[in-house]
């Protein structure tokens, strides 16, 4: 997954960097680094984001877990 893909999915979900970070249990700065290509996007996070494209509720279900 590219940083642009990550950013596009986040935007399509209507989430801020902070909101997505909170839902995934990671720091906002980490999301910023993924989107800026300053940090590699782990495969697990990439899979969650791909799943969220087809089922946006995945992110809120992760946050609630």
XYZ file of C-alpha atoms in Angstrom:
65
model
C 0.000 0.000 0.000
C 1.331 3.411 -0.923
C 1.082 6.478 1.294
C -1.308 7.974 -1.271
C -3.547 4.882 -1.054
C -3.528 5.105 2.728
C -4.419 8.806 2.664
C -7.164 8.269 0.062
C -8.807 5.505 2.101
C -8.661 7.615 5.272
C -10.249 10.524 3.417
C -12.931 8.260 1.922
C -13.738 7.074 5.439
C -14.212 10.726 6.424
C -11.668 10.427 9.212
C -9.009 12.827 10.413
C -5.503 11.576 11.047
C -6.202 11.762 14.771
C -9.513 9.949 14.467
C -8.015 7.113 12.460
C -5.064 6.887 14.825
C -7.393 6.618 17.797
C -9.489 3.947 16.083
C -6.402 1.881 15.219
C -4.761 2.361 18.610
C -1.713 4.144 17.210
C -0.412 7.695 17.494
C -1.488 10.542 15.226
C 2.160 11.151 14.378
C 2.392 7.553 13.143
C -0.477 8.160 10.718
C 1.263 11.347 9.571
C 4.457 9.372 8.987
C 2.604 6.715 6.968
C 1.053 9.386 4.761
C 4.349 11.261 4.321
C 6.217 8.025 3.484
C 8.465 8.593 6.497
C 7.516 5.209 7.958
C 6.596 1.938 6.272
C 2.950 0.959 6.578
C 2.843 -2.432 8.324
C 1.029 -5.156 6.386
C -1.503 -5.573 9.195
C -2.470 -1.880 9.027
C -2.569 -2.037 5.220
C -4.942 -5.022 5.375
C -7.226 -3.222 7.810
C -7.318 -0.200 5.520
C -8.110 -2.352 2.468
C -10.912 -4.062 4.380
C -12.231 -0.675 5.472
C -12.674 0.255 1.809
C -15.360 -2.405 1.465
C -16.644 -2.314 5.048
C -16.040 1.038 6.767
C -17.503 -0.307 10.018
C -14.336 -2.358 10.432
C -12.561 0.709 11.835
C -15.232 1.429 14.434
C -15.403 -2.244 15.391
C -11.633 -2.293 15.953
C -11.890 0.838 18.085
C -14.625 -0.730 20.208
C -12.707 -3.956 20.771
